[in-house]
Coordinates of C-alpha atoms in Angstrom, one line a residue:
R1 CA -12.1 -10.6 15.7
A2 CA -13.1 -7.0 16.2
A3 CA -13.7 -7.4 20.0
R4 CA -10.1 -8.4 20.6
V5 CA -8.4 -5.6 18.7
S6 CA -7.1 -2.6 20.7
R7 CA -8.0 0.1 18.3
V8 CA -6.1 3.3 17.6
S9 CA -8.5 6.1 18.7
P10 CA -7.7 9.2 16.6
P11 CA -9.0 12.6 17.4
A12 CA -11.8 13.9 15.2
P13 CA -10.2 13.9 11.6
V14 CA -9.5 17.4 10.2
A15 CA -9.0 18.0 6.4
H16 CA -5.6 19.2 5.3
P17 CA -5.7 23.0 5.0
S18 CA -5.1 22.7 1.2
A19 CA -7.4 19.7 0.6
L20 CA -10.5 21.7 -0.2
D21 CA -8.8 24.1 -2.7
A22 CA -6.9 21.2 -4.3
M23 CA -10.0 19.1 -4.7
A24 CA -11.9 22.0 -6.3
S25 CA -9.1 22.9 -8.8
L26 CA -7.4 19.6 -9.3
E27 CA -4.1 21.6 -9.1
P28 CA -1.0 20.7 -7.2
M29 CA -0.3 22.0 -3.7
P30 CA 1.4 25.4 -3.9
A31 CA 5.2 25.1 -4.0
D32 CA 5.8 26.8 -0.7
E33 CA 3.3 24.7 1.2
F34 CA 4.7 21.5 -0.4
A35 CA 8.2 22.5 0.7
A36 CA 7.1 23.0 4.3
L37 CA 5.3 19.6 4.2
K38 CA 8.5 18.0 2.9
E39 CA 10.5 19.4 5.7
R40 CA 7.9 18.2 8.2
L41 CA 8.2 14.8 6.8
W42 CA 12.1 14.8 7.0
T43 CA 11.7 16.0 10.7
F44 CA 9.4 13.1 11.5
M45 CA 11.7 10.7 9.9
T46 CA 14.9 11.8 11.8
E47 CA 13.3 12.5 15.1
Y48 CA 10.9 9.6 15.3
V49 CA 11.2 6.9 12.6
Y50 CA 15.0 6.2 12.3
P51 CA 15.5 6.1 16.1
N52 CA 12.7 3.6 16.5
E53 CA 13.5 1.2 13.7
V54 CA 15.1 -1.4 15.8
L55 CA 12.3 -1.3 18.3
F56 CA 9.7 -1.7 15.6
H57 CA 11.5 -4.8 14.3
E58 CA 11.8 -6.2 17.9
Q59 CA 8.1 -5.7 18.7
C60 CA 7.0 -7.1 15.4
K61 CA 9.2 -10.2 16.0
E62 CA 7.8 -10.6 19.5
I63 CA 4.2 -10.3 18.2
G64 CA 4.8 -12.9 15.6
E65 CA 6.5 -15.4 17.9
S66 CA 4.2 -15.0 21.0
S67 CA 0.8 -15.9 19.5
N68 CA -1.4 -15.8 16.3
E69 CA -3.1 -12.7 17.7
W70 CA -1.3 -10.2 15.4
M71 CA -1.8 -6.6 16.2
H72 CA -0.1 -3.2 15.7
P73 CA 3.2 -3.0 17.7
P74 CA 3.0 -0.3 20.5
I75 CA 5.6 2.0 18.8
L76 CA 3.6 2.0 15.6
I77 CA 0.5 3.1 17.5
D78 CA 2.6 5.9 19.1
L79 CA 4.0 7.1 15.8
M80 CA 0.6 7.1 14.0
E81 CA -0.6 9.6 16.5
K82 CA 2.5 11.7 16.1
A83 CA 2.2 11.7 12.3
R84 CA -1.5 12.8 12.7
E85 CA -0.4 15.7 14.9
M86 CA 2.2 16.7 12.4
R87 CA -0.4 16.7 9.6
L88 CA 1.5 13.8 7.8
W89 CA -1.6 11.7 7.2
N90 CA -3.1 10.1 4.1
L91 CA -0.6 11.8 1.9
F92 CA -1.0 9.1 -0.8
L93 CA -4.6 9.9 -1.8
P94 CA -4.3 12.0 -4.9
I95 CA -6.6 14.9 -5.5
D96 CA -8.6 13.3 -8.4
S97 CA -9.4 10.3 -6.2
A98 CA -10.2 12.6 -3.3
A99 CA -12.6 14.6 -5.6
A100 CA -14.2 11.4 -6.7
A101 CA -14.9 10.5 -3.1
G102 CA -16.7 13.7 -2.4
E103 CA -17.0 14.6 1.2
Q104 CA -15.0 11.6 2.4
G105 CA -12.1 12.8 0.2
L106 CA -11.4 15.7 2.4
L107 CA -9.4 13.4 4.6
G108 CA -6.7 13.2 1.9
G109 CA -3.5 15.2 1.8
G110 CA -4.3 17.4 -1.2
L111 CA -1.4 16.1 -3.3
T112 CA -0.9 15.1 -6.9
N113 CA 0.8 11.7 -7.6
R114 CA 3.9 13.6 -8.8
Q115 CA 4.1 15.3 -5.5
Y116 CA 3.5 12.3 -3.5
A117 CA 6.4 10.5 -5.3
E118 CA 8.8 12.7 -3.6
L119 CA 7.3 12.2 -0.1
C120 CA 6.8 8.3 -0.7
E121 CA 10.6 8.1 -1.5
I122 CA 11.4 9.8 1.8
Q123 CA 9.1 7.3 3.7
G124 CA 10.8 4.5 1.7
T125 CA 14.2 5.2 3.5
S126 CA 12.9 3.6 6.6
S127 CA 13.7 0.0 7.6
H128 CA 11.3 -1.8 7.4
M129 CA 10.6 -0.2 4.0
E130 CA 7.0 0.3 5.0
F131 CA 7.5 1.4 8.6
A132 CA 7.1 5.1 7.9
A133 CA 4.3 4.4 5.4
Q134 CA 2.4 2.6 8.2
C135 CA 2.9 5.4 10.5
T136 CA 1.4 7.9 8.1
N137 CA -1.5 5.6 6.8
C138 CA 0.1 5.3 3.4
T139 CA 0.9 1.6 3.3
S140 CA -0.1 -1.3 1.2
P141 CA -2.7 -2.7 0.5
D142 CA -4.8 -0.1 2.3
T143 CA -3.8 2.7 -0.1
G144 CA -4.9 0.7 -3.2
N145 CA -8.1 -0.3 -1.5
M146 CA -8.9 3.2 -0.3
E147 CA -8.5 4.5 -3.9
V148 CA -10.8 1.7 -5.1
L149 CA -13.5 2.7 -2.6
A150 CA -13.0 6.5 -3.4
R151 CA -13.3 5.9 -7.1
Y152 CA -15.8 3.1 -7.5
G153 CA -17.6 2.7 -4.1
T154 CA -21.2 3.8 -3.5
K155 CA -21.9 6.6 -0.9
E156 CA -22.9 3.9 1.6
Q157 CA -19.7 1.7 0.9
R158 CA -17.4 4.8 1.4
E159 CA -19.1 5.8 4.6
R160 CA -19.0 2.2 5.9
W161 CA -15.3 1.4 5.0
L162 CA -13.5 4.3 3.4
V163 CA -13.8 6.6 6.3
P164 CA -12.5 4.3 9.0
L165 CA -9.6 3.3 6.7
L166 CA -8.7 7.0 6.1
E167 CA -9.0 7.6 9.9
G168 CA -6.6 4.7 10.6
K169 CA -9.2 2.8 12.7
I170 CA -9.1 -0.3 10.8
R171 CA -7.0 -2.0 7.9
S172 CA -7.9 -4.0 4.9
C173 CA -6.7 -6.6 2.4
F174 CA -7.1 -7.4 -1.3
A175 CA -7.8 -11.1 -2.2
M176 CA -6.8 -12.0 -5.7
T177 CA -4.0 -14.5 -6.0
E178 CA -5.1 -18.2 -5.9
P179 CA -3.0 -21.3 -5.1
D180 CA -4.6 -23.5 -8.0
V181 CA -4.1 -21.2 -10.9
A182 CA -1.4 -19.0 -12.4
S183 CA -2.9 -15.7 -11.0
S184 CA -0.5 -13.5 -13.0
D185 CA -3.1 -14.0 -15.7
A186 CA -6.2 -12.5 -14.0
T187 CA -8.4 -14.4 -16.4
N188 CA -7.5 -17.5 -14.5
I189 CA -9.0 -16.3 -11.2
A190 CA -11.5 -19.0 -10.4
I191 CA -13.0 -18.6 -6.9
R192 CA -16.7 -19.1 -7.2
I193 CA -19.1 -16.2 -6.5
D194 CA -22.6 -17.8 -6.8
K195 CA -25.9 -15.9 -6.4
D196 CA -28.6 -16.8 -4.0
H197 CA -31.4 -14.7 -5.4
A198 CA -33.9 -15.7 -2.8
R199 CA -31.8 -14.2 0.0
G200 CA -30.2 -11.5 -2.1
E201 CA -26.7 -12.8 -1.3
Y202 CA -23.5 -13.7 -3.0
V203 CA -22.0 -17.1 -1.7
I204 CA -18.2 -17.4 -2.1
N205 CA -16.3 -20.7 -2.2
G206 CA -12.6 -21.4 -2.9
S207 CA -9.2 -20.3 -1.7
K208 CA -6.8 -17.5 -1.9
W209 CA -3.1 -17.1 -0.8
W210 CA -0.5 -14.4 -0.4
I211 CA -3.2 -12.1 0.8
T212 CA -1.2 -9.2 2.3
G213 CA -2.4 -7.6 5.5
A214 CA -5.0 -10.3 6.3
G215 CA -3.0 -11.6 9.3
S216 CA -3.6 -8.5 11.3
L217 CA -6.6 -8.3 13.7
H218 CA -7.0 -4.7 12.6
C219 CA -7.9 -6.0 9.1
E220 CA -11.7 -5.7 9.0
I221 CA -12.6 -5.6 5.2
M222 CA -11.4 -7.6 2.2
I223 CA -11.9 -6.7 -1.4
L224 CA -12.2 -9.9 -3.1
M225 CA -12.0 -10.7 -6.9
G226 CA -13.8 -13.8 -8.2
K227 CA -16.0 -15.1 -10.8
T228 CA -19.7 -14.2 -10.9
D229 CA -20.5 -15.2 -14.5
T230 CA -18.5 -18.0 -16.3
S231 CA -20.6 -17.6 -19.4
A232 CA -19.7 -13.9 -19.9
A233 CA -16.9 -12.5 -22.2
L234 CA -13.6 -13.3 -20.8
H235 CA -12.8 -10.0 -19.2
K236 CA -16.4 -9.6 -17.9
Q237 CA -16.5 -12.8 -15.8
Q238 CA -14.9 -11.4 -12.7
S239 CA -16.3 -9.0 -10.0
Q240 CA -14.9 -7.4 -7.0
I241 CA -16.8 -7.9 -3.7
L242 CA -16.5 -6.3 -0.3
V243 CA -16.3 -9.1 2.3
P244 CA -16.0 -8.1 6.0
M245 CA -13.4 -10.3 7.8
S246 CA -15.9 -11.2 10.5
T247 CA -18.1 -13.0 7.9
P248 CA -18.7 -16.8 8.8
G249 CA -17.0 -19.2 6.7
I250 CA -13.6 -17.5 6.4
T251 CA -10.6 -19.4 7.6
L252 CA -7.1 -18.0 7.8
L253 CA -5.3 -21.3 7.1
R254 CA -1.6 -20.2 7.5
P255 CA 0.8 -17.3 7.1
M256 CA 2.9 -17.5 4.0
T257 CA 6.7 -17.0 4.4
A258 CA 9.5 -15.7 2.3
F259 CA 12.9 -17.0 3.3
G260 CA 11.3 -18.0 6.6
D261 CA 9.9 -14.6 7.4
D262 CA 6.1 -14.4 8.0
D263 CA 6.2 -10.6 8.1
A264 CA 4.1 -10.5 11.3
P265 CA 2.0 -8.7 12.4
K266 CA 0.9 -7.7 8.8
G267 CA 1.3 -11.1 7.2
H268 CA 0.5 -12.7 3.9
M269 CA -2.2 -15.3 4.4
E270 CA -3.6 -18.4 2.8
I271 CA -7.5 -18.1 3.2
V272 CA -10.2 -20.7 2.7
F273 CA -13.8 -19.6 1.9
E274 CA -16.7 -21.9 2.7
D275 CA -20.2 -20.7 1.9
V276 CA -19.2 -17.1 2.8
R277 CA -22.2 -15.0 2.3
V278 CA -22.5 -11.2 1.7
P279 CA -25.3 -9.1 0.3
F280 CA -25.6 -8.0 -3.3
A281 CA -25.1 -4.5 -2.2
N282 CA -21.3 -5.4 -1.5
V283 CA -20.4 -5.6 -5.2
L284 CA -18.1 -2.7 -6.3
L285 CA -19.3 -0.8 -9.4
G286 CA -21.4 -3.7 -10.7
E287 CA -21.0 -7.4 -11.8
G288 CA -18.4 -8.0 -14.4
R289 CA -16.4 -5.0 -13.8
G290 CA -13.5 -6.6 -11.8
F291 CA -10.9 -6.0 -14.6
E292 CA -12.0 -2.4 -14.9
I293 CA -11.4 -1.8 -11.2
S294 CA -8.2 -3.7 -11.2
Q295 CA -6.7 -1.5 -14.1
G296 CA -7.6 1.5 -12.0
R297 CA -6.0 0.0 -8.9
L298 CA -2.8 -1.3 -10.5
G299 CA -1.4 2.2 -11.2
P300 CA -1.0 3.5 -7.6
G301 CA -0.3 0.0 -6.4
R302 CA 2.6 -0.5 -8.6
I303 CA 4.1 3.0 -8.5
H304 CA 4.0 3.5 -4.7
H305 CA 6.2 0.3 -4.1
C306 CA 8.5 1.8 -6.8
M307 CA 8.7 5.2 -5.0
R308 CA 9.6 3.5 -1.7
M309 CA 12.2 1.3 -3.3
I310 CA 14.0 4.4 -4.5
G311 CA 14.2 5.5 -0.9
Q312 CA 15.6 2.1 0.0
G313 CA 18.2 2.6 -2.7
E314 CA 19.2 5.9 -1.4
R315 CA 19.7 4.5 2.1
S316 CA 21.7 1.6 0.7
L317 CA 23.9 3.9 -1.2
A318 CA 24.5 6.1 1.8
A319 CA 25.5 3.0 3.9
M320 CA 27.9 2.0 1.0
C321 CA 29.5 5.5 0.9
A322 CA 30.0 5.5 4.7
R323 CA 31.5 2.0 4.7
V324 CA 34.1 2.6 2.1
Q325 CA 35.3 5.8 3.9
E326 CA 35.9 3.8 7.1
R327 CA 37.0 0.4 5.7
E328 CA 40.8 -0.2 5.0
A329 CA 42.4 -3.1 3.0
F330 CA 46.0 -3.4 1.9
R331 CA 46.8 -0.1 3.9
K332 CA 44.4 1.8 1.8
I333 CA 40.9 3.1 2.4
L334 CA 38.4 1.5 0.1
A335 CA 37.2 4.9 -1.2
K336 CA 40.6 5.5 -2.7
N337 CA 40.1 2.6 -5.2
D338 CA 38.9 3.6 -8.6
V339 CA 36.8 0.5 -8.9
I340 CA 35.0 1.2 -5.9
L341 CA 34.2 4.7 -7.0
Q342 CA 33.1 3.4 -10.4
D343 CA 30.6 1.1 -8.6
I344 CA 29.3 3.8 -6.5
A345 CA 28.9 6.1 -9.5
K346 CA 26.9 3.4 -11.3
C347 CA 24.6 3.0 -8.3
R348 CA 24.0 6.7 -8.3
A349 CA 23.2 6.7 -12.0
D350 CA 20.9 3.8 -11.7
I351 CA 18.9 5.3 -8.8
D352 CA 18.5 8.7 -10.6
T353 CA 17.3 6.9 -13.7
C354 CA 14.7 5.0 -11.7
R355 CA 13.5 8.3 -10.0
L356 CA 13.1 10.0 -13.5
L357 CA 11.0 7.0 -14.8
V358 CA 8.8 7.1 -11.6
H359 CA 8.3 10.8 -11.8
R360 CA 7.3 10.7 -15.4
A361 CA 4.8 7.9 -14.8
A362 CA 3.4 9.9 -11.9
E363 CA 3.0 13.0 -14.1
L364 CA 1.2 10.9 -16.7
M365 CA -1.1 9.5 -14.1
D366 CA -2.0 13.1 -13.1
E367 CA -2.4 14.3 -16.7
R368 CA -4.2 11.4 -18.3
G369 CA -5.4 9.0 -15.7
N370 CA -4.5 5.3 -15.2
A371 CA -6.4 4.0 -18.1
D372 CA -4.4 5.8 -20.7
G373 CA -2.3 3.5 -22.9
E374 CA 1.1 5.2 -22.5
T375 CA 0.5 5.6 -18.7
R376 CA -0.1 1.9 -18.3
Q377 CA 2.9 1.1 -20.4
L378 CA 5.2 3.2 -18.3
L379 CA 3.7 1.8 -15.1
S380 CA 4.4 -1.7 -16.2
L381 CA 8.0 -0.7 -17.1
V382 CA 8.7 0.9 -13.7
K383 CA 7.3 -2.1 -12.0
A384 CA 9.5 -4.4 -13.9
H385 CA 12.7 -2.3 -14.0
I386 CA 13.0 -0.7 -10.6
P387 CA 12.9 -3.7 -8.3
V388 CA 15.5 -5.6 -10.3
T389 CA 17.7 -2.5 -10.4
L390 CA 17.5 -1.7 -6.7
Q391 CA 17.9 -5.3 -5.7

């Protein structure tokens, strides 16, 4: 796989000017610096992202239809370089995760979760919703995987996988959902991870599906959750393992589709594992700690999508307001109808309510961490409420 990939070749990465201070103090970026950063992001959106949305969609469609060799569209590679030049790179990595990563964490943006909420919303105004996020190396599932490596990876694991992910040289996927069980109950996860003690290797057999990002040839590492000990306590049976995508025995069976869309070149794949072998050193945090890692990963994974969806809501509302001022029915502009104004006002209230919930959840993540009970409850609430509201 790797030999066929046209890599993005970034310049030597440089830490954000505030990253060192933020990591040392775990304090938010100063207000004046944050305001300047936010202004730079708006400039990037208006000058580079919005004008290239149609081109991005066209190139993605062409890549998906021309072959199964899915790679970054050329416009994305160009805008990744531009985002790097404008210091709009790795904004997602919160200062506490960056601090946990040590030296490798210096590649983060030096922000809190609460600060990133405002920037992630701006990124979410793009179409495709993750177009701007991909440009700035802030897209799923890489963001969640990078936080896992930052918080739970060994020094060697971080150097091998976290650094190239933060540099944007490679991409990743997270393999959890399975076709044969109700994977919303993670205790059902059943893919086998046997141990070959003679060779010091895990042996993986089973299947996964809806594995986001696995369709891209830039995807070089997978974090896989499976069972290492069926006799252990219910929440100690699963482990998370680092599996390079070049490992023999991995078969990308097919791209999954939603309403006929395969989301190329990122894709959501069904994958079969047949005697896939990786060394014992590839386990994250230790055997039986898969649930512990998942709880730490779910917070950012859930809230980043919600942040972006608020941006989508704002863009939709703007389009609605523009249309009702231009459209006429029965010799009357639609904006002159009280019922139209009432609908728009309700949309404004809904979006603002969602934003307040997300900002509070982000503040709790900063203040108490993802394992806190109230934080987890609010994260679950925003994940359930915001997609339904914005849809």
